mmCIF file of N, CA, C and O in Angstrom:
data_model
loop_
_atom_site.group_PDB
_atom_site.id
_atom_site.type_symbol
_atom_site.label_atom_id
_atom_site.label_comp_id
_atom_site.label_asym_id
_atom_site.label_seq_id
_atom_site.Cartn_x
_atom_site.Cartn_y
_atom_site.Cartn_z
ATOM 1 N N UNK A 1 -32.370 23.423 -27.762
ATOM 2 C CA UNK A 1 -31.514 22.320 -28.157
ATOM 3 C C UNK A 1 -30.043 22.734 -28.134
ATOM 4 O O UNK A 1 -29.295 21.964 -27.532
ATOM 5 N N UNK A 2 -29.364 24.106 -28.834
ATOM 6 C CA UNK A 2 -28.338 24.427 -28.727
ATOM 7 C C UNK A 2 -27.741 24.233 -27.188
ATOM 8 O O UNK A 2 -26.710 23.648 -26.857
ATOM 9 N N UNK A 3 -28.835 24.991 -26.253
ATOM 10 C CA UNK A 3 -28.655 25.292 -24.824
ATOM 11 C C UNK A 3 -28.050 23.518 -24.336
ATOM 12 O O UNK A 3 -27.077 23.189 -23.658
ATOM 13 N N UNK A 4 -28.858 22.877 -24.860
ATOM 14 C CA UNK A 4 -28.309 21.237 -23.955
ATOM 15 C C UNK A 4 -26.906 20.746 -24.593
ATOM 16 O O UNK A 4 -25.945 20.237 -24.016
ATOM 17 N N UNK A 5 -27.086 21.058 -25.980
ATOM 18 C CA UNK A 5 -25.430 20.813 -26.259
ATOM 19 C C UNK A 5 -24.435 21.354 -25.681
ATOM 20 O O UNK A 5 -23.370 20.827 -25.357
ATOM 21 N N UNK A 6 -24.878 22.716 -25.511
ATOM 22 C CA UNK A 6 -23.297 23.394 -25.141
ATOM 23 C C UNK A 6 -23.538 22.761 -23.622
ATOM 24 O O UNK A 6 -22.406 22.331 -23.402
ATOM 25 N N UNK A 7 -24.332 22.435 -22.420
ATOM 26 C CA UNK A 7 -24.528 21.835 -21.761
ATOM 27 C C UNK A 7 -23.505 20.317 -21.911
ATOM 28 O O UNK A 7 -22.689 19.988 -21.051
ATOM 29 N N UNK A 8 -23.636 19.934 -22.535
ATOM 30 C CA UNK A 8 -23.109 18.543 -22.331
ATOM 31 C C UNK A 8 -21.855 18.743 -23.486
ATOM 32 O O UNK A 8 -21.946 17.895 -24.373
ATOM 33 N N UNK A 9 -20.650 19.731 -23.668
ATOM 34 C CA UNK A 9 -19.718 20.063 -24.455
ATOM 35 C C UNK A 9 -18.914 20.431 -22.818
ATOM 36 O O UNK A 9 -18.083 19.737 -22.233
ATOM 37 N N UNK A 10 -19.480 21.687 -22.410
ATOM 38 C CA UNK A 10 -18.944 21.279 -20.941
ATOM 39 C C UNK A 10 -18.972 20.367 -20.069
ATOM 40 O O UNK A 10 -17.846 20.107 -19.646
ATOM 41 N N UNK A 11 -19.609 19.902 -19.720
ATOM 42 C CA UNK A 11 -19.474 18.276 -19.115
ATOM 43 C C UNK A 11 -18.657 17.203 -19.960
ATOM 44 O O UNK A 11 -18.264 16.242 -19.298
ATOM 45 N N UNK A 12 -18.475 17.206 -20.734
ATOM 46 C CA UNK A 12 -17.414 16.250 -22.062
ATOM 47 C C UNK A 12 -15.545 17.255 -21.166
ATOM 48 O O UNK A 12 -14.673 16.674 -20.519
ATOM 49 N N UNK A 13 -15.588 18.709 -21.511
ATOM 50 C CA UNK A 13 -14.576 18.971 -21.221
ATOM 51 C C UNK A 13 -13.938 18.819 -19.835
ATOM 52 O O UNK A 13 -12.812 18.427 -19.528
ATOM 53 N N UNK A 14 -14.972 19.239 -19.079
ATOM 54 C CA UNK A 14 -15.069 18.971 -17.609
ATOM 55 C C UNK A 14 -14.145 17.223 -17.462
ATOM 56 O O UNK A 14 -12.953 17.070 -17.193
ATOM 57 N N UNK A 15 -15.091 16.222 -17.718
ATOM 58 C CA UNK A 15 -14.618 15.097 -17.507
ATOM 59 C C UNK A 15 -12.651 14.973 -18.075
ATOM 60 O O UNK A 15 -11.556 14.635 -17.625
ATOM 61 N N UNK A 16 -13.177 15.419 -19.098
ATOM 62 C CA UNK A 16 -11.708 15.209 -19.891
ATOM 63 C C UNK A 16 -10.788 15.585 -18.687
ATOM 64 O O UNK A 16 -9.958 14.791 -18.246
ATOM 65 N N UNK A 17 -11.049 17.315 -17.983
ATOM 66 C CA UNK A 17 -9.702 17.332 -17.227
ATOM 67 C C UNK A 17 -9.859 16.732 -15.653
ATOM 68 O O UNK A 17 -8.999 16.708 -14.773
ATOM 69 N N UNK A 18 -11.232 16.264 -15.608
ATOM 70 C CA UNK A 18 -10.783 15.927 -14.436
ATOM 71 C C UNK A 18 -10.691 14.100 -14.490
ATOM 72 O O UNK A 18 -10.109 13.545 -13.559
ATOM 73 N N UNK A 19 -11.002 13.664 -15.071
ATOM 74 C CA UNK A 19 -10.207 12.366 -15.258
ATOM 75 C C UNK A 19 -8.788 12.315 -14.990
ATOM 76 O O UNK A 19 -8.799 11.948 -13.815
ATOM 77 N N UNK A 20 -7.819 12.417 -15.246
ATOM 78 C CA UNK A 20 -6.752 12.077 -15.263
ATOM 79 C C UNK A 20 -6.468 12.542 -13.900
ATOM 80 O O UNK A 20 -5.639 11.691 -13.577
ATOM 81 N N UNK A 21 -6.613 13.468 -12.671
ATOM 82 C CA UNK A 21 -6.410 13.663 -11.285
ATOM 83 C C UNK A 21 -7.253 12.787 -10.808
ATOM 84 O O UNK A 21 -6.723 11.838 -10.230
ATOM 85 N N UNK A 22 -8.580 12.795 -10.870
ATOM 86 C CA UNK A 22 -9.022 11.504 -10.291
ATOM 87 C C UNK A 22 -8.628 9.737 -10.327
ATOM 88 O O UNK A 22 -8.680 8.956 -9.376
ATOM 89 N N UNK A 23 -8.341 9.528 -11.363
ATOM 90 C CA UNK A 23 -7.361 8.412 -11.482
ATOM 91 C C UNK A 23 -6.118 8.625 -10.537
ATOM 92 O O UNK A 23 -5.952 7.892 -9.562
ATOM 93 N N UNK A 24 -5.286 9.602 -10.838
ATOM 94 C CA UNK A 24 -4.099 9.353 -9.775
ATOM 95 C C UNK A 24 -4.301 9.633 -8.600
ATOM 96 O O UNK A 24 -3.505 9.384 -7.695
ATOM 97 N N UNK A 25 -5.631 10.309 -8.435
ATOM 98 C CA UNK A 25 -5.455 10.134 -6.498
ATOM 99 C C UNK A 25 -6.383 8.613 -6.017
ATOM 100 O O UNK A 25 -6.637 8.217 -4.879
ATOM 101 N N UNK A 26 -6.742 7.994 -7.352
ATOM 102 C CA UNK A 26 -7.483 6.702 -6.457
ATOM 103 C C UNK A 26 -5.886 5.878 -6.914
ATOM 104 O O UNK A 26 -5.920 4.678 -6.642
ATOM 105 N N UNK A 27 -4.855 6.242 -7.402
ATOM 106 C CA UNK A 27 -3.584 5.227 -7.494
ATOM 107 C C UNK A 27 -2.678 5.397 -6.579
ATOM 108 O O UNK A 27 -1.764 4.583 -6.447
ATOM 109 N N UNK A 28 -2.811 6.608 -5.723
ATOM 110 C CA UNK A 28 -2.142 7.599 -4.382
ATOM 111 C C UNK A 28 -2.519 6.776 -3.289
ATOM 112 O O UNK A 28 -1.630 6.416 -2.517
ATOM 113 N N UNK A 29 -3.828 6.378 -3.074
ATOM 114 C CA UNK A 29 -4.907 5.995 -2.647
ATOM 115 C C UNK A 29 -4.120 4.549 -2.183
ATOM 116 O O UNK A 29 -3.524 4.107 -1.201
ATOM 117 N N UNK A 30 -4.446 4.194 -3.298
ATOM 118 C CA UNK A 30 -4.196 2.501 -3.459
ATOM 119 C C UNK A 30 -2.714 2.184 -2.942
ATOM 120 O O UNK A 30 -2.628 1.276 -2.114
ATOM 121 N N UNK A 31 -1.582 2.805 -3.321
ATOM 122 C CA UNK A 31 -0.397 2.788 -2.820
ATOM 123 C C UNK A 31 0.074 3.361 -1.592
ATOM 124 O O UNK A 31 1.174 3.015 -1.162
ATOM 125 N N UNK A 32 -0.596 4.155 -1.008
ATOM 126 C CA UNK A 32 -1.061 4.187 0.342
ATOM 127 C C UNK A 32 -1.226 3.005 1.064
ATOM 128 O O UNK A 32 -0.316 2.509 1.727
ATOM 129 N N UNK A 33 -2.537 2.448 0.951
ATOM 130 C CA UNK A 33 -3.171 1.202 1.603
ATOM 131 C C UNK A 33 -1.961 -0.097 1.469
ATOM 132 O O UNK A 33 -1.868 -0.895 2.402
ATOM 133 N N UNK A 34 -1.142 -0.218 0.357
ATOM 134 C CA UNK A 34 0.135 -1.105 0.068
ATOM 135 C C UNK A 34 1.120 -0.530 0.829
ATOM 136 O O UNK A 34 2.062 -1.268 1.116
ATOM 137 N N UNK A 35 1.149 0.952 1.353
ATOM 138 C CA UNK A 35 2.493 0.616 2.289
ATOM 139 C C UNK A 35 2.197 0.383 3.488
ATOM 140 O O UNK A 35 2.989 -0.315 4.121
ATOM 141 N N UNK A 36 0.830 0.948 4.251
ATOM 142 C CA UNK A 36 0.540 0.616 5.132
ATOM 143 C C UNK A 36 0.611 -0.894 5.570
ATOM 144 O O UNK A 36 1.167 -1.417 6.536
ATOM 145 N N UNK A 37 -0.109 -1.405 4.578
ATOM 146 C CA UNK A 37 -0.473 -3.082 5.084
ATOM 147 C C UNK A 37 1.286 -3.665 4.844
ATOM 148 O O UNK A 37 1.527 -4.630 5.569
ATOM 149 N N UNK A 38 2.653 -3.154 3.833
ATOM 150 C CA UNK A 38 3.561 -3.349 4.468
ATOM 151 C C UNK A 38 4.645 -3.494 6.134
ATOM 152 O O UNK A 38 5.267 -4.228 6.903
ATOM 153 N N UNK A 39 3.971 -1.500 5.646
ATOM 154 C CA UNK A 39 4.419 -1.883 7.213
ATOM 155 C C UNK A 39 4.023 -2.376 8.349
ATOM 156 O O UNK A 39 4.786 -2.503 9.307
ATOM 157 N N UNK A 40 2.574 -2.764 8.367
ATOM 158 C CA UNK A 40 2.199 -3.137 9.704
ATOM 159 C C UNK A 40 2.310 -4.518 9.552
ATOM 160 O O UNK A 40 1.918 -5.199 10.500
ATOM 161 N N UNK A 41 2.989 -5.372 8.060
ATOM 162 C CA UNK A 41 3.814 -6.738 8.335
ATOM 163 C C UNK A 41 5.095 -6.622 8.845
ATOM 164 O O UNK A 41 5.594 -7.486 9.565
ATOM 165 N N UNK A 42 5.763 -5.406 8.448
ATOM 166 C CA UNK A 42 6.949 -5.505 9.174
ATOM 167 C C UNK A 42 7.151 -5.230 10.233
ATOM 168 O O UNK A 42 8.284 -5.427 10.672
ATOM 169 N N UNK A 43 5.892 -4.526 11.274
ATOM 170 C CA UNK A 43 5.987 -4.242 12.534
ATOM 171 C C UNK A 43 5.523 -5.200 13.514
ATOM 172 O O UNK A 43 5.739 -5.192 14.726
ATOM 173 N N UNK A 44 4.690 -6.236 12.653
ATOM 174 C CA UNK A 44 4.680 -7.954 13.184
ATOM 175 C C UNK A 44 5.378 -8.930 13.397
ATOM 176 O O UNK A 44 5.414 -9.920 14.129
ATOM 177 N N UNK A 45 6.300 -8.138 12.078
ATOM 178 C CA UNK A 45 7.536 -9.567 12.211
ATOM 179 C C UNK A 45 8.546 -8.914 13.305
ATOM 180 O O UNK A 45 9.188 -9.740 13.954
ATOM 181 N N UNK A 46 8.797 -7.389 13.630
ATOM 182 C CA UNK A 46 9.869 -7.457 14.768
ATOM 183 C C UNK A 46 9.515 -7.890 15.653
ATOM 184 O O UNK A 46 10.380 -8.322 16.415
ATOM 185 N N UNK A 47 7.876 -8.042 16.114
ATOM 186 C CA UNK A 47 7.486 -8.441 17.368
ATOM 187 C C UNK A 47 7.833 -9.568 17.278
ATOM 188 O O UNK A 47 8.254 -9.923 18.378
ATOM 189 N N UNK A 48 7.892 -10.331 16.576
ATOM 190 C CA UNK A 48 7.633 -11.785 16.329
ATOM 191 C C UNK A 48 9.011 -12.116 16.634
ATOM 192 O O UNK A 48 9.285 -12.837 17.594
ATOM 193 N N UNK A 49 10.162 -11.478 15.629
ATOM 194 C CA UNK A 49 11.853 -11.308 15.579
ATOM 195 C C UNK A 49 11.821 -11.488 17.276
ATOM 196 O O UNK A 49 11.955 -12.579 17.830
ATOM 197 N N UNK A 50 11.606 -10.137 18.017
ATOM 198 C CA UNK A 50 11.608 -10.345 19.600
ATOM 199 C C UNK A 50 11.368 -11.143 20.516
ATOM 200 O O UNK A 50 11.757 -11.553 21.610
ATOM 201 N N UNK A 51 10.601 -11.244 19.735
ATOM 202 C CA UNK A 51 10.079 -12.666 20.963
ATOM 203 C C UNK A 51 10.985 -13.706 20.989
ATOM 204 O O UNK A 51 11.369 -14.236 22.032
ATOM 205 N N UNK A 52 11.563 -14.211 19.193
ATOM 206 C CA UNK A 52 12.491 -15.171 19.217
ATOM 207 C C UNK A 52 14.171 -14.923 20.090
ATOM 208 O O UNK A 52 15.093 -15.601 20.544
ATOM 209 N N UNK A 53 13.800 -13.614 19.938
ATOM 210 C CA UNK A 53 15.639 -13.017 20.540
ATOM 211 C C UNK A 53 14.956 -13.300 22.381
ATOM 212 O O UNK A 53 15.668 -14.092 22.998
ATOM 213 N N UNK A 54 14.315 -13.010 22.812
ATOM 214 C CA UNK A 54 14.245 -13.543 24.169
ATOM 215 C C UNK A 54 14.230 -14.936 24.327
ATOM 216 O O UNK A 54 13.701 -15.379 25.347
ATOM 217 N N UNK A 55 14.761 -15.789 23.422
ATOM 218 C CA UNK A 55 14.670 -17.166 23.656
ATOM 219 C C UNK A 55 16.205 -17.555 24.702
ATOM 220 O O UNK A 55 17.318 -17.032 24.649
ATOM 221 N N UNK A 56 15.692 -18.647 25.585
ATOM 222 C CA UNK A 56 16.964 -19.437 26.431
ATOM 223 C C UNK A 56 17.875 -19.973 25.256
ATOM 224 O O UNK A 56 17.731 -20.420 24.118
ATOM 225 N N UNK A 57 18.860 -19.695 26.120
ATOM 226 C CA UNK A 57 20.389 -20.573 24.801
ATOM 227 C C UNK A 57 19.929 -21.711 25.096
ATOM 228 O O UNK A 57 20.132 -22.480 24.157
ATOM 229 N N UNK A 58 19.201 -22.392 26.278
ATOM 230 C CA UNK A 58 19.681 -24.016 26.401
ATOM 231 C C UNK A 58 18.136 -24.676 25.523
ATOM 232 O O UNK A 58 18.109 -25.874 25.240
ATOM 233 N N UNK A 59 16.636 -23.536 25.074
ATOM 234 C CA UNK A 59 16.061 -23.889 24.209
ATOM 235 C C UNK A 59 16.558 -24.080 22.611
ATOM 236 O O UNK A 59 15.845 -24.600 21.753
ATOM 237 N N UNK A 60 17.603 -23.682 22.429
ATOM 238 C CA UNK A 60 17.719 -23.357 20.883
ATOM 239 C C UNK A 60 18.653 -24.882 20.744
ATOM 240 O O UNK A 60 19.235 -25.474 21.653
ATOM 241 N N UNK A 61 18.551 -25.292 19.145
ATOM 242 C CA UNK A 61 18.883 -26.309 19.121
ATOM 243 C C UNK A 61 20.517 -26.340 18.506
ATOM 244 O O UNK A 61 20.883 -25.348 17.875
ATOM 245 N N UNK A 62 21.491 -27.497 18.703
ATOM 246 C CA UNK A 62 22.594 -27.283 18.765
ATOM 247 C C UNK A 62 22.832 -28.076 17.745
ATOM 248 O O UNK A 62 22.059 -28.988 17.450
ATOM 249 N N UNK A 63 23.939 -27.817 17.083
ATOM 250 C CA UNK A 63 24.931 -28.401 15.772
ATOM 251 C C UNK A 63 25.977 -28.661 15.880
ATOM 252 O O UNK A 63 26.701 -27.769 15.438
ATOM 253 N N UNK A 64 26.670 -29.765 16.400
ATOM 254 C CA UNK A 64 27.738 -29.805 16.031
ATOM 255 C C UNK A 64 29.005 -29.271 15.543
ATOM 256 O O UNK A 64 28.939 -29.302 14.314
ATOM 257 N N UNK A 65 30.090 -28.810 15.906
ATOM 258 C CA UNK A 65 31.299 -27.865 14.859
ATOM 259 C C UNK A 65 31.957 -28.946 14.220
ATOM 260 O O UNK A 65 32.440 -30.019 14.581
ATOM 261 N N UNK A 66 31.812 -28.263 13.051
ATOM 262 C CA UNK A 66 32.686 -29.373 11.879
ATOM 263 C C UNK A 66 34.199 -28.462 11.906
ATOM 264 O O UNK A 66 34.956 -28.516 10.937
ATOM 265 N N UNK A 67 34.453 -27.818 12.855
ATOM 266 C CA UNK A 67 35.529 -26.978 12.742
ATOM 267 C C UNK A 67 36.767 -27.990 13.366
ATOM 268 O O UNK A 67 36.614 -28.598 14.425
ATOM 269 N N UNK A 68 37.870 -28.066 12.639
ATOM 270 C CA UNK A 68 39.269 -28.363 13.714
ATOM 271 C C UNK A 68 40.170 -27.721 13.511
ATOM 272 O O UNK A 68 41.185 -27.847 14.195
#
């Protein structure tokens, strides 16, 4: 009986220290996957940006100058 306690006194301590690294590498983890899926919106929108900059001047629509 002693033998299973001290058994499960190490496993109690065990957890204790490794909890707190396991938490921050699944939060490493996670903020990872958030910059990625950033950037591969922002590497959509230049394509997207591009495409609009190859547009004809005589497609784009015109305004008036309120300038005199």
């Amino acid at each position: 009986m002693n033998t299973f306690v001290n058994y499960l006194a190490v496993l109690a301590v065990a957890a204790l220290l490794l909890a707190p690294a396991l938490y921050a590498a699944a939060r490493e983890r996670r903020i990872d996957r958030q910059l990625r899926k950033a950037a591969a919106g922002r590497s959509e929108a230049r394509e997207t940006g591009r495409a609009r900059k190859a547009q004809k001047s005589s497609s784009r629509s015109t305004v008036p100058s309120t300038a005199t």
